[in-house]
Amino acid sequence: MNTLQTTTPARLMYLHMGSKEPQKQIDFYQHMMDMQCERFTDGSAVLRGPNRVVQISPADKHGLLAAAFQLGSKAQQAELRHQLEERGCSVQEITSPILEQGSFSIRDPQGRETIFGVANNHHRADLPGMPGRLQHVVFQTTELEDMVDFYVNTVGFTISDNVMDQETGKLMVCFLRSDDEHHSLAFFRGSKNEWDHHCYETNEWNDIRDWGDRFAKERISIFFGPGRHGPGNNLFFMVVDADRNRLEFSAELEMTTADQAPGNWPQSEYTLNSWGRAWIRS
Ligand SMILES: [Fe+2]
């Protein structure tokens, strides 16, 4: 089967968040994440920083409305759409303030929306600010096997690593890639279906230090990390935004080749944070 990695490599490009208090969220992403705000008449705002974009819309509750992946060209956009339709996936054309015409969205069996498209002319990678490219998004799910099946066999993601419960043999976490980076998407088994976190990939460990200092200045404390994940081998820490959505800052994320077989890890604190204590989802 053609995969995203081999045929239409895709990178996480922007997140569309809903918020009950959008102004607080806009303030957070402007001031903490070095992003510039553009407002639209429908009440939504697009915030852009270096290699990172978020869209924030007023909503009844906070959370993620959609995750958008960028394709390399309109030809790849057409190719992926064709492949999804061939695999029986319903595709909806959308308009987005961030993407060219022809971008489209799909929904997974639990209703999560994923957008694919090509960046429009407003997108600039050279905006000023601290380094941190929007890189991956993670969810908790009550239906882990079904989600992995959909994202692998229908959408074309590739499994990079599985984390298994040693006693029950149950899959607990699955890390999925859409290009050469170890993961751009992951799912944790959980008792709820909620947005777990999203991540910004920095250039090096010193950037992690600088982000930590920035949050410290505002008395926003780290709730997980610093440490190093087993799967992906990346350095990390996590904080929350104004809506208490979880953000991760990372460095040294592993690169893969297309033929790399899935790895297997035991569900343990060492797997999720080889430096120390881990946040085990339940
Ligand atoms: Fe992560």
Coordinates of N, CA and C and ligand atoms in Angstrom, one line a residue, residues 135-138 175 183 186 188 196-199 229 234 236 238 248-250 281, ligand 1:
Q135 N 4.6 20.2 15.4 CA 5.1 18.9 14.9 C 4.2 17.7 15.1
H136 N 3.6 17.6 16.3 CA 2.7 16.4 16.4 C 1.5 16.7 17.3
V137 N 0.5 15.9 17.1 CA -0.8 16.0 17.9 C -1.1 14.6 18.4
V138 N -1.7 14.5 19.6 CA -1.9 13.2 20.3 C -3.3 13.2 20.9
F175 N 2.3 5.2 18.1 CA 3.0 6.3 17.5 C 3.0 6.2 16.0
H183 N 7.0 10.5 14.7 CA 5.5 10.5 14.8 C 5.0 12.0 14.6
A186 N -0.3 10.5 17.5 CA -0.2 9.3 18.4 C -1.6 9.2 19.1
F188 N -3.2 7.3 22.7 CA -3.1 6.6 24.0 C -4.4 6.0 24.3
D196 N -5.1 14.9 23.9 CA -4.0 14.7 24.9 C -3.0 15.8 25.0
H197 N -2.4 16.1 23.8 CA -1.4 17.3 23.8 C -1.0 17.5 22.4
H198 N -0.3 18.7 22.2 CA 0.3 18.9 20.9 C 1.7 19.4 21.2
C199 N 2.6 19.3 20.1 CA 4.0 19.5 20.4 C 4.7 20.4 19.4
H229 N 11.6 10.8 26.1 CA 10.7 9.7 25.8 C 11.5 8.5 25.2
N234 N 12.9 11.6 22.0 CA 13.0 13.0 22.1 C 13.0 13.5 23.5
F236 N 11.9 16.4 26.2 CA 10.6 17.1 26.2 C 10.4 17.7 27.6
M238 N 6.3 19.5 29.3 CA 5.0 19.9 29.0 C 4.4 20.9 30.0
E248 N 3.6 20.5 24.4 CA 4.9 19.9 24.7 C 6.0 20.6 23.9
F249 N 7.2 20.7 24.4 CA 8.3 21.2 23.7 C 9.3 20.1 23.6
S250 N 9.9 19.9 22.4 CA 10.7 18.7 22.2 C 11.9 19.1 21.4
R281 N -1.4 7.6 31.3 CA -2.8 7.9 31.0 C -3.7 6.8 31.5
Ligands
FE1 FE 4.2 14.2 22.4

